[in-house]
Amino acid sequence: MGGRIDCYLDIVSFYSYVGFADLRANLDKLAAHGVEVEFHPVFLGGINNLSAKAVYLSTDAYRAAARLSLPYEGGPKDLMAVARTLSPLRALHFIKANYPLETFLSAFAFLFHKLWTPPHVSLVVDANVEAALAEATETTEGGRKLFTAEDVEKIMAGRESMKERVKQLTGEAVERGAFGAPWLWATTSEGKTQSFFGSDRFNHIYRFLGVPFQDVAVLPPSKL
């Protein structure tokens, strides 16, 4: 039992949002079982192999959101127009490198929320990224502000230093077989590895890592 999960995500991917929310909710339990989790912001445009699955995903997204009580009323009208997320991804890497882990996770969650709930803020626009970081709080419902005005200025300026980091980790995901996001790379305590795609593969991941979990099961009819 134990090991590591590397999770490659882009905020433009709703299933990355679902996978992030699921894993984040279980971080403490996974740590208790000796499993380390690391989230890697990557550019989906650099790894995505497009296919004719948009119609299916537009329906399935509602099911995935309902399971985790995530607000979802459909995505941005023109997803491709907001898909170049390099600016917020670089900002997230700067936050990850310079702020506490919980601040990074809260900022990641807040940017997911801004893009995937109405009015679906376009994070392609630098001014919107800056405004979102200035607004960001501990939870998407509110709480303490994550960053001061000085912090936001520093993060925006620091994005340039993270260009290669985003490129490097996107390349790492591709080398590990990624064709979409979320892409998960699990490593056992013995060093064995397997890759997993999607936000609904945690039962397979936990089984591979030897982590106890409650799987989906069909119940017999009620006798009442």
mmCIF file of C-alpha atoms in Angstrom:
data_model
loop_
_atom_site.group_PDB
_atom_site.id
_atom_site.type_symbol
_atom_site.label_atom_id
_atom_site.label_comp_id
_atom_site.label_asym_id
_atom_site.label_seq_id
_atom_site.Cartn_x
_atom_site.Cartn_y
_atom_site.Cartn_z
ATOM 1 C CA MET A 1 0.000 0.000 0.000
ATOM 2 C CA GLY A 2 1.087 3.573 -0.585
ATOM 3 C CA GLY A 3 2.690 5.330 -3.504
ATOM 4 C CA ARG A 4 2.094 8.443 -5.554
ATOM 5 C CA ILE A 5 -0.435 9.974 -7.957
ATOM 6 C CA ASP A 6 0.666 12.618 -10.452
ATOM 7 C CA CYS A 7 -2.397 14.408 -11.834
ATOM 8 C CA TYR A 8 -2.048 16.470 -15.013
ATOM 9 C CA LEU A 9 -4.834 19.073 -15.387
ATOM 10 C CA ASP A 10 -5.938 22.051 -17.447
ATOM 11 C CA ILE A 11 -8.611 24.430 -16.178
ATOM 12 C CA VAL A 12 -10.272 24.402 -19.608
ATOM 13 C CA SER A 13 -11.161 20.715 -19.097
ATOM 14 C CA PHE A 14 -14.327 20.192 -17.045
ATOM 15 C CA TYR A 15 -13.269 16.627 -16.268
ATOM 16 C CA SER A 16 -10.035 18.024 -14.883
ATOM 17 C CA TYR A 17 -12.238 20.100 -12.553
ATOM 18 C CA VAL A 18 -14.149 16.972 -11.495
ATOM 19 C CA GLY A 19 -10.968 14.942 -11.002
ATOM 20 C CA PHE A 20 -9.341 17.768 -9.053
ATOM 21 C CA ALA A 21 -12.359 18.122 -6.745
ATOM 22 C CA ASP A 22 -12.508 14.363 -6.145
ATOM 23 C CA LEU A 23 -8.813 13.963 -5.376
ATOM 24 C CA ARG A 24 -8.626 17.105 -3.260
ATOM 25 C CA ALA A 25 -11.493 15.886 -1.071
ATOM 26 C CA ASN A 26 -9.540 12.687 -0.389
ATOM 27 C CA LEU A 27 -6.024 14.088 0.116
ATOM 28 C CA ASP A 28 -5.941 13.514 3.876
ATOM 29 C CA LYS A 29 -7.241 9.943 3.611
ATOM 30 C CA LEU A 30 -4.788 9.133 0.839
ATOM 31 C CA ALA A 31 -1.936 10.610 2.880
ATOM 32 C CA ALA A 32 -2.963 8.394 5.798
ATOM 33 C CA HIS A 33 -2.495 5.429 3.470
ATOM 34 C CA GLY A 34 0.924 6.681 2.414
ATOM 35 C CA VAL A 35 -0.171 8.023 -0.982
ATOM 36 C CA GLU A 36 1.309 11.344 -2.106
ATOM 37 C CA VAL A 37 -0.674 13.397 -4.642
ATOM 38 C CA GLU A 38 0.712 16.172 -6.825
ATOM 39 C CA PHE A 39 -1.314 18.335 -9.217
ATOM 40 C CA HIS A 40 0.428 19.526 -12.384
ATOM 41 C CA PRO A 41 -1.157 22.335 -14.453
ATOM 42 C CA VAL A 42 -0.553 21.468 -18.126
ATOM 43 C CA PHE A 43 -1.686 22.852 -21.480
ATOM 44 C CA LEU A 44 -4.390 20.581 -22.884
ATOM 45 C CA GLY A 45 -3.889 22.039 -26.349
ATOM 46 C CA GLY A 46 -0.443 20.465 -26.359
ATOM 47 C CA ILE A 47 -1.676 16.939 -25.652
ATOM 48 C CA ASN A 48 -5.296 16.672 -26.724
ATOM 49 C CA ASN A 49 -6.188 14.239 -29.486
ATOM 50 C CA LEU A 50 -9.581 15.525 -30.610
ATOM 51 C CA SER A 51 -12.348 13.052 -31.424
ATOM 52 C CA ALA A 52 -16.087 13.093 -32.087
ATOM 53 C CA LYS A 53 -17.105 12.863 -28.443
ATOM 54 C CA ALA A 54 -18.365 16.398 -27.758
ATOM 55 C CA VAL A 55 -22.060 15.454 -27.858
ATOM 56 C CA TYR A 56 -21.589 12.635 -25.351
ATOM 57 C CA LEU A 57 -19.474 14.762 -23.037
ATOM 58 C CA SER A 58 -22.010 17.591 -23.036
ATOM 59 C CA THR A 59 -24.513 15.188 -21.455
ATOM 60 C CA ASP A 60 -22.128 13.246 -19.251
ATOM 61 C CA ALA A 61 -20.721 16.420 -17.698
ATOM 62 C CA TYR A 62 -24.008 16.974 -15.836
ATOM 63 C CA ARG A 63 -23.791 13.481 -14.312
ATOM 64 C CA ALA A 64 -20.175 13.970 -13.264
ATOM 65 C CA ALA A 65 -20.934 17.354 -11.701
ATOM 66 C CA ALA A 66 -23.953 16.065 -9.778
ATOM 67 C CA ARG A 67 -21.903 13.313 -8.135
ATOM 68 C CA LEU A 68 -19.603 15.864 -6.470
ATOM 69 C CA SER A 69 -22.209 18.635 -6.056
ATOM 70 C CA LEU A 70 -20.277 20.890 -8.414
ATOM 71 C CA PRO A 71 -22.300 23.740 -9.923
ATOM 72 C CA TYR A 72 -22.682 23.128 -13.649
ATOM 73 C CA GLU A 73 -25.010 24.768 -16.154
ATOM 74 C CA GLY A 74 -23.098 23.923 -19.293
ATOM 75 C CA GLY A 75 -19.702 25.200 -20.302
ATOM 76 C CA PRO A 76 -18.610 28.355 -22.121
ATOM 77 C CA LYS A 77 -20.473 28.838 -25.416
ATOM 78 C CA ASP A 78 -17.233 28.813 -27.401
ATOM 79 C CA LEU A 79 -14.872 26.516 -25.539
ATOM 80 C CA MET A 80 -12.157 26.841 -28.165
ATOM 81 C CA ALA A 81 -12.113 30.608 -27.642
ATOM 82 C CA VAL A 82 -11.137 30.129 -23.982
ATOM 83 C CA ALA A 83 -8.890 27.111 -24.512
ATOM 84 C CA ARG A 84 -5.540 28.911 -24.618
ATOM 85 C CA THR A 85 -5.053 28.808 -20.873
ATOM 86 C CA LEU A 86 -1.279 29.323 -20.847
ATOM 87 C CA SER A 87 -1.526 32.563 -18.862
ATOM 88 C CA PRO A 88 -3.459 31.155 -15.866
ATOM 89 C CA LEU A 89 -1.469 27.896 -16.011
ATOM 90 C CA ARG A 90 1.790 29.825 -15.669
ATOM 91 C CA ALA A 91 0.259 31.833 -12.840
ATOM 92 C CA LEU A 92 -0.707 28.613 -11.071
ATOM 93 C CA HIS A 93 2.821 27.261 -11.400
ATOM 94 C CA PHE A 94 4.201 30.477 -9.916
ATOM 95 C CA ILE A 95 1.765 30.157 -7.016
ATOM 96 C CA LYS A 96 2.704 26.499 -6.563
ATOM 97 C CA ALA A 97 6.404 27.390 -6.410
ATOM 98 C CA ASN A 98 6.078 30.378 -4.084
ATOM 99 C CA TYR A 99 3.066 29.893 -1.814
ATOM 100 C CA PRO A 100 1.791 27.200 0.583
ATOM 101 C CA LEU A 101 0.188 24.102 -0.934
ATOM 102 C CA GLU A 102 -3.283 24.990 0.346
ATOM 103 C CA THR A 103 -3.056 28.402 -1.316
ATOM 104 C CA PHE A 104 -2.161 26.728 -4.621
ATOM 105 C CA LEU A 105 -5.054 24.268 -4.329
ATOM 106 C CA SER A 106 -7.529 27.000 -3.406
ATOM 107 C CA ALA A 107 -6.361 29.178 -6.306
ATOM 108 C CA PHE A 108 -6.661 26.217 -8.691
ATOM 109 C CA ALA A 109 -10.207 25.526 -7.459
ATOM 110 C CA PHE A 110 -11.143 29.204 -7.765
ATOM 111 C CA LEU A 111 -9.957 29.455 -11.379
ATOM 112 C CA PHE A 112 -11.839 26.264 -12.257
ATOM 113 C CA HIS A 113 -14.929 27.832 -10.676
ATOM 114 C CA LYS A 114 -14.562 31.129 -12.557
ATOM 115 C CA LEU A 115 -14.327 29.375 -15.919
ATOM 116 C CA TRP A 116 -16.984 26.701 -15.381
ATOM 117 C CA THR A 117 -19.775 28.649 -13.683
ATOM 118 C CA PRO A 118 -21.756 31.530 -15.238
ATOM 119 C CA PRO A 119 -20.750 33.998 -16.570
ATOM 120 C CA HIS A 120 -17.824 31.735 -17.583
ATOM 121 C CA VAL A 121 -14.977 34.234 -17.284
ATOM 122 C CA SER A 122 -12.466 33.918 -20.129
ATOM 123 C CA LEU A 123 -9.067 33.323 -18.563
ATOM 124 C CA VAL A 124 -7.392 33.813 -21.920
ATOM 125 C CA VAL A 125 -7.558 37.538 -21.126
ATOM 126 C CA ASP A 126 -4.748 38.602 -18.776
ATOM 127 C CA ALA A 127 -6.910 41.269 -17.137
ATOM 128 C CA ASN A 128 -9.448 38.580 -16.229
ATOM 129 C CA VAL A 129 -6.745 36.354 -14.739
ATOM 130 C CA GLU A 130 -5.511 39.287 -12.666
ATOM 131 C CA ALA A 131 -9.045 40.115 -11.510
ATOM 132 C CA ALA A 132 -9.765 36.477 -10.633
ATOM 133 C CA LEU A 133 -6.607 36.215 -8.529
ATOM 134 C CA ALA A 134 -7.479 39.461 -6.759
ATOM 135 C CA GLU A 135 -10.943 38.069 -6.024
ATOM 136 C CA ALA A 136 -9.806 34.546 -5.073
ATOM 137 C CA THR A 137 -10.836 33.324 -1.632
ATOM 138 C CA GLU A 138 -10.181 30.213 0.456
ATOM 139 C CA THR A 139 -13.291 28.535 -0.927
ATOM 140 C CA THR A 140 -15.424 29.249 -3.965
ATOM 141 C CA GLU A 141 -18.190 30.306 -1.545
ATOM 142 C CA GLY A 142 -15.998 32.950 0.106
ATOM 143 C CA GLY A 143 -13.655 33.332 3.056
ATOM 144 C CA ARG A 144 -10.236 34.908 3.462
ATOM 145 C CA LYS A 145 -8.673 36.492 0.379
ATOM 146 C CA LEU A 146 -5.775 34.404 -0.916
ATOM 147 C CA PHE A 147 -3.683 37.268 -2.265
ATOM 148 C CA THR A 148 -2.959 40.916 -1.582
ATOM 149 C CA ALA A 149 -2.704 43.411 -4.435
ATOM 150 C CA GLU A 150 1.078 43.109 -4.135
ATOM 151 C CA ASP A 151 0.828 39.310 -4.375
ATOM 152 C CA VAL A 152 -1.283 39.537 -7.531
ATOM 153 C CA GLU A 153 1.202 41.910 -9.140
ATOM 154 C CA LYS A 154 4.057 39.540 -8.268
ATOM 155 C CA ILE A 155 2.196 36.500 -9.633
ATOM 156 C CA MET A 156 1.331 38.207 -12.906
ATOM 157 C CA ALA A 157 4.936 39.319 -13.349
ATOM 158 C CA GLY A 158 6.194 35.854 -12.410
ATOM 159 C CA ARG A 159 4.267 34.040 -15.154
ATOM 160 C CA GLU A 160 7.094 34.593 -17.634
ATOM 161 C CA SER A 161 9.451 32.540 -15.450
ATOM 162 C CA MET A 162 7.036 29.585 -15.644
ATOM 163 C CA LYS A 163 6.791 29.275 -19.443
ATOM 164 C CA GLU A 164 9.291 26.423 -19.577
ATOM 165 C CA ARG A 165 7.729 24.710 -16.560
ATOM 166 C CA VAL A 166 4.341 24.448 -18.293
ATOM 167 C CA LYS A 167 6.039 23.236 -21.471
ATOM 168 C CA GLN A 168 8.128 20.699 -19.545
ATOM 169 C CA LEU A 169 5.204 19.171 -17.660
ATOM 170 C CA THR A 170 2.977 19.102 -20.733
ATOM 171 C CA GLY A 171 5.773 17.201 -22.470
ATOM 172 C CA GLU A 172 6.077 14.885 -19.471
ATOM 173 C CA ALA A 173 2.374 14.086 -19.687
ATOM 174 C CA VAL A 174 2.726 13.317 -23.404
ATOM 175 C CA GLU A 175 5.709 11.056 -22.699
ATOM 176 C CA ARG A 176 3.525 9.225 -20.201
ATOM 177 C CA GLY A 177 0.955 8.579 -22.902
ATOM 178 C CA ALA A 178 -1.467 11.446 -22.298
ATOM 179 C CA PHE A 179 -4.107 12.141 -24.925
ATOM 180 C CA GLY A 180 -6.407 14.277 -22.767
ATOM 181 C CA ALA A 181 -6.990 15.567 -19.250
ATOM 182 C CA PRO A 182 -7.137 14.693 -16.491
ATOM 183 C CA TRP A 183 -4.246 12.315 -17.040
ATOM 184 C CA LEU A 184 -3.183 10.396 -13.952
ATOM 185 C CA TRP A 185 0.077 8.545 -13.454
ATOM 186 C CA ALA A 186 0.075 6.206 -10.467
ATOM 187 C CA THR A 187 3.206 4.739 -8.905
ATOM 188 C CA THR A 188 3.113 1.985 -6.279
ATOM 189 C CA SER A 189 5.468 1.813 -3.321
ATOM 190 C CA GLU A 190 7.360 -0.860 -5.302
ATOM 191 C CA GLY A 191 7.843 1.508 -8.227
ATOM 192 C CA LYS A 192 5.292 -0.059 -10.585
ATOM 193 C CA THR A 193 3.411 2.456 -12.727
ATOM 194 C CA GLN A 194 0.147 2.669 -14.643
ATOM 195 C CA SER A 195 -1.597 5.519 -16.445
ATOM 196 C CA PHE A 196 -5.291 6.409 -16.176
ATOM 197 C CA PHE A 197 -7.461 8.844 -18.134
ATOM 198 C CA GLY A 198 -10.535 10.590 -16.824
ATOM 199 C CA SER A 199 -12.222 11.660 -13.611
ATOM 200 C CA ASP A 200 -13.995 8.328 -13.025
ATOM 201 C CA ARG A 201 -11.010 5.986 -12.743
ATOM 202 C CA PHE A 202 -10.254 6.344 -9.054
ATOM 203 C CA ASN A 203 -11.517 2.860 -8.198
ATOM 204 C CA HIS A 204 -8.946 1.416 -10.608
ATOM 205 C CA ILE A 205 -6.219 3.720 -9.277
ATOM 206 C CA TYR A 206 -6.935 2.844 -5.653
ATOM 207 C CA ARG A 207 -7.015 -0.852 -6.457
ATOM 208 C CA PHE A 208 -3.659 -0.556 -8.234
ATOM 209 C CA LEU A 209 -2.144 1.280 -5.248
ATOM 210 C CA GLY A 210 -3.656 -1.108 -2.706
ATOM 211 C CA VAL A 211 -5.750 1.608 -1.058
ATOM 212 C CA PRO A 212 -8.968 0.328 0.550
ATOM 213 C CA PHE A 213 -12.096 1.858 -0.962
ATOM 214 C CA GLN A 214 -15.801 1.192 -1.368
ATOM 215 C CA ASP A 215 -16.580 0.258 -4.955
ATOM 216 C CA VAL A 216 -19.846 0.686 -6.814
ATOM 217 C CA ALA A 217 -22.196 -2.198 -6.047
ATOM 218 C CA VAL A 218 -25.738 -3.122 -7.059
ATOM 219 C CA LEU A 219 -28.005 -3.539 -4.019
ATOM 220 C CA PRO A 220 -30.763 -6.151 -3.756
ATOM 221 C CA PRO A 221 -34.376 -4.921 -3.829
ATOM 222 C CA SER A 222 -35.662 -3.520 -0.568
ATOM 223 C CA LYS A 223 -37.961 -5.883 1.342
ATOM 224 C CA LEU A 224 -39.886 -3.034 2.956
#
